[in-house]
Structure formats: structure tokens, C-alpha cells
XYZ file of C-alpha atoms in Angstrom:
413
model
C -7.687 -1.556 -16.752
C -11.033 0.001 -15.451
C -14.408 -0.544 -13.784
C -18.009 0.022 -14.870
C -20.232 -0.652 -11.840
C -19.552 -0.958 -8.161
C -21.632 -2.329 -5.345
C -20.620 -2.088 -1.205
C -22.664 -3.936 1.033
C -22.581 -3.642 5.229
C -18.908 -1.041 4.135
C -17.872 1.440 6.339
C -21.534 4.023 6.597
C -22.857 1.898 3.097
C -26.037 -0.125 4.247
C -26.005 -0.987 0.496
C -24.764 1.431 -2.616
C -24.093 0.361 -6.042
C -22.252 2.491 -8.260
C -21.893 2.961 -12.317
C -18.216 4.457 -12.372
C -17.446 5.564 -16.716
C -13.148 5.671 -18.400
C -11.384 8.741 -17.796
C -11.671 10.740 -14.245
C -14.555 10.220 -12.099
C -15.246 12.735 -9.738
C -17.144 12.618 -6.905
C -18.143 15.669 -4.777
C -19.837 16.000 -1.316
C -19.212 17.559 2.286
C -16.716 15.962 4.316
C -18.717 12.657 6.172
C -20.469 11.108 3.531
C -18.103 8.652 3.299
C -16.728 9.656 -1.150
C -13.158 8.329 1.427
C -15.036 4.801 2.013
C -15.916 4.388 -1.907
C -12.105 4.873 -2.327
C -10.508 2.977 -0.083
C -13.348 -0.305 -1.706
C -11.703 0.588 -4.655
C -8.161 -0.131 -3.382
C -9.046 -3.150 -1.118
C -9.737 -4.790 -4.331
C -6.669 -4.971 -5.764
C -4.952 -5.502 -2.508
C -6.569 -6.768 -0.088
C -5.575 -4.042 2.912
C -7.111 -0.745 3.657
C -5.101 2.494 3.553
C -6.473 4.484 6.317
C -7.133 1.204 8.837
C -4.769 -1.907 9.719
C -7.434 -4.803 9.969
C -10.331 -5.415 8.421
C -13.163 -5.177 11.738
C -13.504 -1.357 11.333
C -14.584 -2.243 7.458
C -18.274 -4.041 8.599
C -20.694 -1.555 9.137
C -21.834 -1.791 12.790
C -24.088 -4.620 13.790
C -23.188 -6.869 10.596
C -21.573 -9.245 10.091
C -19.168 -9.145 7.407
C -19.056 -6.924 4.366
C -18.784 -7.164 0.907
C -17.301 -5.153 -2.409
C -18.204 -6.733 -5.848
C -17.339 -4.942 -9.278
C -16.990 -5.504 -12.924
C -13.809 -5.009 -13.864
C -12.516 -4.037 -17.666
C -9.019 -5.387 -18.846
C -9.286 -4.371 -22.745
C -11.721 -6.439 -23.813
C -11.990 -8.238 -21.448
C -14.247 -8.178 -18.592
C -13.875 -9.816 -15.035
C -17.061 -9.609 -11.807
C -14.559 -9.750 -8.243
C -16.021 -10.198 -4.657
C -15.178 -9.827 -2.122
C -16.139 -11.169 1.488
C -15.019 -9.178 4.500
C -15.311 -10.978 7.789
C -13.356 -9.992 10.011
C -11.926 -12.991 12.489
C -12.227 -15.310 10.083
C -10.889 -15.821 6.541
C -12.380 -14.069 3.382
C -13.212 -15.558 0.301
C -13.243 -14.074 -2.530
C -15.559 -15.067 -5.580
C -14.445 -14.077 -9.319
C -16.829 -14.535 -12.644
C -19.703 -15.473 -9.750
C -17.843 -19.321 -8.878
C -17.815 -21.594 -5.591
C -15.898 -19.190 -2.935
C -12.217 -19.744 -3.326
C -9.213 -18.140 0.063
C -9.547 -13.645 -1.221
C -5.940 -13.660 -2.178
C -7.306 -15.626 -5.950
C -8.361 -12.003 -6.420
C -4.599 -10.662 -5.995
C -3.764 -9.151 -9.679
C -6.356 -8.780 -11.684
C -7.536 -5.940 -10.806
C -4.834 -2.700 -9.952
C -4.646 1.041 -8.161
C -2.502 3.024 -7.308
C -4.123 5.022 -4.538
C -2.929 8.469 -3.014
C -4.215 10.252 0.165
C -3.594 12.618 3.409
C -2.762 9.382 4.760
C 0.538 9.704 2.621
C 2.216 11.687 4.680
C 3.220 9.101 7.146
C 5.205 7.377 3.924
C 8.235 10.922 5.287
C 6.886 11.229 8.837
C 5.374 7.843 9.688
C 7.131 4.506 11.335
C 9.051 2.050 9.517
C 6.486 0.244 8.436
C 4.791 1.896 6.860
C 7.625 2.685 3.681
C 8.399 -1.199 4.315
C 3.618 -1.747 4.218
C 3.817 0.589 0.194
C 6.431 -1.568 -1.175
C 4.593 -5.242 0.499
C 2.129 -3.950 -1.267
C 3.015 -2.809 -4.919
C 5.073 -5.835 -4.561
C 2.155 -8.004 -4.244
C -0.139 -6.220 -6.961
C 3.340 -7.285 -9.220
C 3.516 -11.071 -8.079
C 0.093 -11.944 -7.440
C 2.249 -15.143 -5.500
C 3.980 -12.955 -2.542
C 0.774 -12.101 -1.250
C 1.000 -15.814 0.492
C 4.526 -15.200 0.848
C 3.880 -12.362 2.972
C 1.092 -14.005 4.541
C 3.814 -17.479 5.741
C 5.741 -14.792 6.792
C 3.795 -13.211 9.539
C 2.577 -16.605 10.999
C 6.481 -17.441 10.807
C 7.238 -14.649 13.261
C 3.975 -14.534 15.717
C 5.041 -18.462 16.195
C 8.488 -18.001 15.927
C 7.675 -14.858 19.547
C 5.286 -16.209 20.739
C 8.518 -19.350 20.997
C 11.142 -16.767 22.375
C 8.618 -15.570 24.989
C 7.908 -18.434 26.187
C 11.794 -19.708 27.218
C 12.252 -16.082 27.996
C 9.379 -17.748 31.456
C 10.453 -21.133 31.297
C 13.583 -21.236 31.037
C 15.731 -22.776 27.803
C 15.983 -26.876 26.585
C 16.666 -28.620 24.555
C 12.540 -29.172 22.829
C 13.287 -24.643 22.852
C 15.819 -25.200 21.010
C 14.822 -28.094 17.908
C 11.802 -25.810 18.302
C 13.474 -22.881 17.549
C 16.004 -24.726 14.665
C 12.401 -25.203 12.928
C 11.425 -21.589 12.590
C 14.373 -20.274 12.556
C 14.271 -22.334 8.438
C 11.274 -21.033 7.700
C 11.915 -17.377 9.001
C 14.847 -17.697 7.005
C 13.144 -18.922 4.052
C 10.638 -16.588 4.002
C 12.320 -14.001 5.346
C 14.100 -14.365 2.255
C 11.645 -14.070 -0.718
C 10.115 -11.452 0.810
C 12.881 -9.209 1.285
C 14.339 -10.151 -2.814
C 11.002 -8.880 -3.642
C 11.570 -5.801 -1.639
C 14.588 -4.794 -3.273
C 13.249 -5.662 -6.780
C 10.693 -3.466 -5.852
C 12.495 -0.757 -4.817
C 15.278 -1.356 -7.966
C 13.073 -0.541 -10.375
C 10.595 2.410 -8.192
C 14.211 3.952 -7.898
C 14.171 6.027 -11.354
C 10.795 6.933 -10.655
C 10.197 8.584 -7.672
C 13.608 10.988 -8.931
C 11.555 11.492 -11.619
C 7.643 12.431 -10.532
C 9.676 14.498 -7.809
C 11.416 16.595 -10.241
C 8.328 17.003 -12.360
C 6.178 17.925 -9.424
C 7.981 20.123 -7.684
C 10.862 22.342 -9.969
C 13.675 21.325 -7.752
C 16.937 20.331 -8.918
C 17.761 18.473 -5.989
C 17.765 14.469 -6.442
C 14.721 11.876 -4.523
C 16.693 8.949 -3.351
C 15.326 6.078 -2.325
C 17.568 3.177 0.551
C 16.579 -0.317 1.511
C 18.101 -0.425 5.313
C 17.888 -3.360 6.508
C 18.902 -5.448 10.243
C 21.316 -7.818 7.434
C 23.735 -5.333 6.077
C 24.948 -3.066 8.591
C 22.209 -0.240 7.999
C 19.775 -1.316 11.100
C 20.324 -1.269 14.686
C 18.137 -4.200 15.915
C 16.320 -1.507 17.560
C 15.005 0.092 14.027
C 18.169 3.176 13.910
C 19.883 3.722 10.734
C 23.769 3.016 11.721
C 25.545 6.142 9.618
C 24.239 9.524 8.172
C 26.010 8.789 5.622
C 22.866 5.783 4.312
C 21.426 8.327 2.575
C 25.283 9.382 0.095
C 23.893 5.802 -2.030
C 21.018 4.762 -2.934
C 21.860 1.096 -4.029
C 21.557 -1.316 -0.479
C 24.401 -4.386 -0.980
C 21.270 -6.831 -0.433
C 20.774 -5.653 -3.342
C 23.496 -7.546 -5.276
C 21.879 -11.057 -3.830
C 19.568 -13.732 -4.471
C 17.020 -15.389 -2.983
C 19.570 -18.204 -1.829
C 22.194 -16.306 -0.450
C 19.481 -13.941 0.817
C 18.672 -16.718 2.551
C 21.456 -17.162 4.142
C 22.466 -14.385 5.578
C 19.087 -14.587 7.112
C 19.800 -17.802 9.118
C 22.682 -16.768 9.976
C 22.152 -13.082 11.641
C 19.225 -14.884 13.425
C 22.107 -17.299 14.629
C 24.184 -14.419 16.155
C 20.911 -12.913 17.212
C 19.890 -15.629 19.426
C 20.885 -14.692 22.861
C 19.536 -10.786 22.152
C 16.784 -12.628 21.850
C 16.395 -14.537 24.536
C 16.884 -12.187 26.027
C 14.135 -9.715 24.837
C 11.188 -12.310 24.168
C 12.099 -10.944 20.049
C 12.553 -11.364 16.811
C 15.519 -8.699 15.874
C 16.762 -9.858 12.787
C 14.124 -10.588 9.326
C 12.252 -8.387 6.494
C 9.181 -6.784 9.454
C 12.864 -4.949 10.821
C 13.847 -2.870 8.195
C 12.753 0.123 6.790
C 13.394 2.299 3.176
C 15.605 5.714 3.334
C 14.322 8.672 1.735
C 16.608 11.956 1.402
C 16.809 15.037 -0.611
C 20.167 14.565 -2.680
C 21.937 13.118 0.694
C 19.677 14.403 3.350
C 16.969 12.409 5.064
C 13.836 14.354 4.133
C 11.867 12.694 7.098
C 12.684 15.575 10.337
C 14.721 18.149 7.120
C 12.044 19.148 4.314
C 9.265 21.805 3.963
C 5.809 20.598 3.907
C 6.209 21.154 0.320
C 9.092 18.651 -0.286
C 7.385 16.035 1.761
C 4.748 16.259 0.034
C 6.210 16.141 -2.992
C 8.102 13.047 -2.159
C 5.278 11.077 -0.849
C 3.017 11.626 -4.424
C 6.694 11.084 -5.879
C 6.976 7.915 -4.255
C 2.830 7.041 -5.500
C 3.080 8.088 -8.841
C 6.967 6.241 -8.979
C 4.484 3.279 -7.925
C 1.665 4.074 -11.315
C 4.888 4.183 -13.970
C 5.721 0.174 -12.167
C 3.516 -1.129 -12.691
C 2.804 1.305 -16.846
C 6.522 -0.601 -17.480
C 5.714 -4.129 -15.690
C 2.855 -4.356 -18.485
C 2.389 -1.897 -21.025
C -0.132 -3.561 -22.309
C -3.394 -1.114 -23.628
C -6.447 -1.378 -20.659
C -3.834 -2.474 -18.238
C -2.691 0.652 -16.509
C -3.862 1.006 -13.083
C -6.635 2.646 -11.460
C -6.146 5.731 -10.129
C -7.599 7.511 -6.831
C -7.015 10.537 -5.230
C -8.557 10.656 -1.974
C -9.667 14.532 -0.639
C -5.163 14.666 -2.304
C -6.122 17.794 -3.877
C -6.833 20.369 -0.988
C -4.223 19.191 1.001
C -1.667 21.239 -2.294
C -1.096 24.603 -2.538
C -1.945 25.849 -6.723
C 1.261 24.392 -8.417
C 1.554 21.745 -7.216
C -2.731 20.533 -7.541
C -2.613 21.697 -10.564
C 0.733 19.484 -12.178
C -0.504 16.886 -10.985
C -4.287 16.950 -12.334
C -1.980 17.536 -15.583
C 0.212 13.950 -14.669
C -3.145 11.651 -13.522
C -4.892 13.221 -17.179
C -1.844 11.158 -19.146
C -0.535 15.391 -20.371
C 2.871 14.369 -21.914
C 3.092 10.964 -22.341
C 2.649 8.505 -25.156
C -0.423 5.613 -23.713
C -4.239 7.539 -22.834
C -5.115 8.300 -19.328
C -6.935 5.051 -17.618
C -9.582 5.455 -14.962
C -9.613 8.174 -12.477
C -11.386 8.290 -9.225
C -10.860 11.292 -7.327
C -12.898 12.457 -4.346
C -12.861 16.327 -3.110
C -15.392 18.109 -0.428
C -15.394 21.389 -2.362
C -15.262 22.212 -5.716
C -12.778 23.935 -6.600
C -9.850 22.024 -5.787
C -10.391 20.122 -8.143
C -9.442 21.330 -11.951
C -11.068 21.601 -14.103
C -10.018 19.411 -16.858
C -11.249 16.409 -14.670
C -15.220 16.879 -13.890
C -15.734 15.040 -17.161
C -18.106 12.842 -15.148
C -18.130 14.313 -11.547
C -21.534 13.745 -9.102
C -22.473 14.867 -5.902
C -22.342 11.953 -2.844
C -25.350 13.476 -0.582
C -26.230 10.458 2.096
C -23.679 8.645 4.063
C -25.760 5.754 4.184
C -26.612 5.102 -0.112
C -24.749 6.287 -2.386
C -29.095 6.810 -4.357
C -28.343 10.393 -4.180
C -25.648 10.487 -6.041
C -26.041 13.203 -8.612
C -24.322 14.981 -11.684
C -22.355 17.916 -11.005
C -24.044 20.928 -11.747
C -26.772 19.864 -9.697
C -28.322 22.546 -6.010
C -26.976 21.307 -3.114
C -28.578 20.070 -0.995
C -27.742 22.325 1.980
C -26.961 19.869 5.631
C -29.501 20.467 8.190
């Protein structure tokens, strides 16, 4: 997959911006603060309807504007599609495909696939559980776009159920509350089971690639391992804490052997068992929104124990694994996801920088590399083999000042 044209309107710092992109590497060079990451973020948003930097859409709209628009000409092999997304904070986002009538934004999911590396990826290791849950959900939606709606439905049911639990705590428990809660329990179990099953399938697909990518990046003899932790199988408490130190010793979660119907039954039963505690705390204590992923090297958790280099290698391995899972899902020519490297090379030592460049360029792979979009503040941070199409970005409000790499640099005032 690739983009040949990207247009931004009232997106972040850009009132208007237009950028032509080439197959293979595209490197955007410029001082910090000129808007390079905004471009990378916009491409990622087209594929996932989410940002890697913020959890809601409001910051994506330029100050003073009511909406932001991202337009792109996308190509997959010999097929082309014109994509447009309207970002409307506080209202429903909309999309257009091939300049057709507006549709729900989720209709655009699956047309474009991307994998984005960024300095924020350290949060995959060091951050809270929701960061790792988001990794699985984003990949699951790109592989199965219909899951985007399932995820939205689950979040809606969860909000309604939590509101009811708060009402119960303030007003007291009545028969009306009981019947309403029973309805929300069934809906939460149904949508939660579908979301949980998708996560488990994604994790199973990721597991061998995470191990392989970590070894390729670090040349370590230690094995990178991932395991799903859930309040349903006893590996996670109601406070989102691992139950046993031995959880890292085995990768496979018992839940991975269950189908969607079985997961729904387990989730519904867990909700009944937690009913009294949920009424006391006025919050839903079990379900996919409470789960986590345990990352370990051999049997040692990475969080809190790994070195800085090991932490970076594991974070990069997770992204490379996602990239390879997408290729495995659709190995046809021209279907490789767009790989976005947002200011990553500056964070790595020389060896990891060189190895990531080799992997990104497809060295050692049987397939030709897809499109790369790379941002960097310093020219020397980017390995030479990726500088085939490089441009300097010199303004944060327009992209008309993008110039070919090698042209004189304008000094900042």
C-alpha cells in the first residue's frame, strides 16, 4: 500500500497542506516543532481513526476551526482509492470514499493499513494497561474492520452500565435497577466476548513475530514473550494487578482455547460474581477494559526490570511484529502496510538504528519493501539507504516550503 498524495485542512498546525509521496522511503527533515509529526499522525489516523499522541480528537483540529479534514490518494497494487475523513470533535466523524456521499467514519477502516513507530512507543512497556490494550485493538480493527463497530458498542455499553452502578449507589438498589442491570450484563458479555476473542487471536498471531523481531533487533539470546492477562482467568485482579509472579513462565492464556460463546458465558458469570463488589464501588470490575498484556524476557517482566536498550528493542519488536502480521494476513503484491517511523532513529543507538533501517528497507525479506514515511530532526539520524526521497519541512503552518534534501537550510529566526 502507498499514498501518492496527502492533503490536510485545519489539521493540527496546518491551515492547508499538500504533499506528494513516492513509493519506498519518504523522509521529512526539519527542526522540532515544524509539524513533521503532524503529517505522520494524519497518515496513521486514516487507517485507524485514532492518534498515537492523544486519546481524543479535539487536539487534532486547528485552533479556531470547527473540523479538520484529511484527504489522500491511496494505492494497493493496481487499485486506487480517494479517501477523505472529517474530524468533528463532539460530533460524529464522517468519511468519503472515492468522493461519494458521506458515510460513518468506520466505513473507511481496512482500506489503508499502517504501522507507526514513535517515541511514545516506550509507553507500550512502561505505561498503563490501556496502552497495551490499544495496541491489540488497533491491530485487530485493521485486520477485521467490523471490529471497529464492536469496540465502539462495547465502550458505549460500559459507559451505560457504569452510570447505572453509580445511580444504584446513590439511590439504592431496586427491582428496576435489577432488570436494567441484567440487560446491560448480557450486552456487555456479548460485545466483550467478541472484543476479547479478537484480542486473543491477534496476540496469538503476534507472539512468534515478537520473539523473532526482538532477536533480530537486539541479537540477544533471551526470548521475548507476551501473555494476555484477564480478570476472567485469574491472572489479573480487580485492581488490574498480576496475580502471580509465575505468570511470565507461560505464554498461552487458557482463554485462547475458548470460542466466542464460551467467553461470553464466562464473562456473564464473572459479572454475576462481582455484582456485590461492583455495587459498592460503582464501577464494572471485569471485562476486556480491565485486561493487560504481560511482556517478558524469558521469565522476567520487562516493565521495571529491563534496561533502556532492552525496553526499546521490545517496543520496536511489537511494532515490527504487527507489520509482519499484516503482511501474513494479506501477502499479495502491493498490500504491505505503510511503515511510519516518527522521530524514532534519534532514540536508538547506532547498532539498533542500523538494524531497524535494514528491516524497514526489507533487507533479508523475500518481498519488496512497501512505502515508508520517516520524520527526523537531524539528517545524520537517518541511515543513508533511506534517503532516496528526502525533503526539508521549514514551516509549521504550510507545506509549500517542503524542499528537496540537499537544498540550503533556512535558519530559524
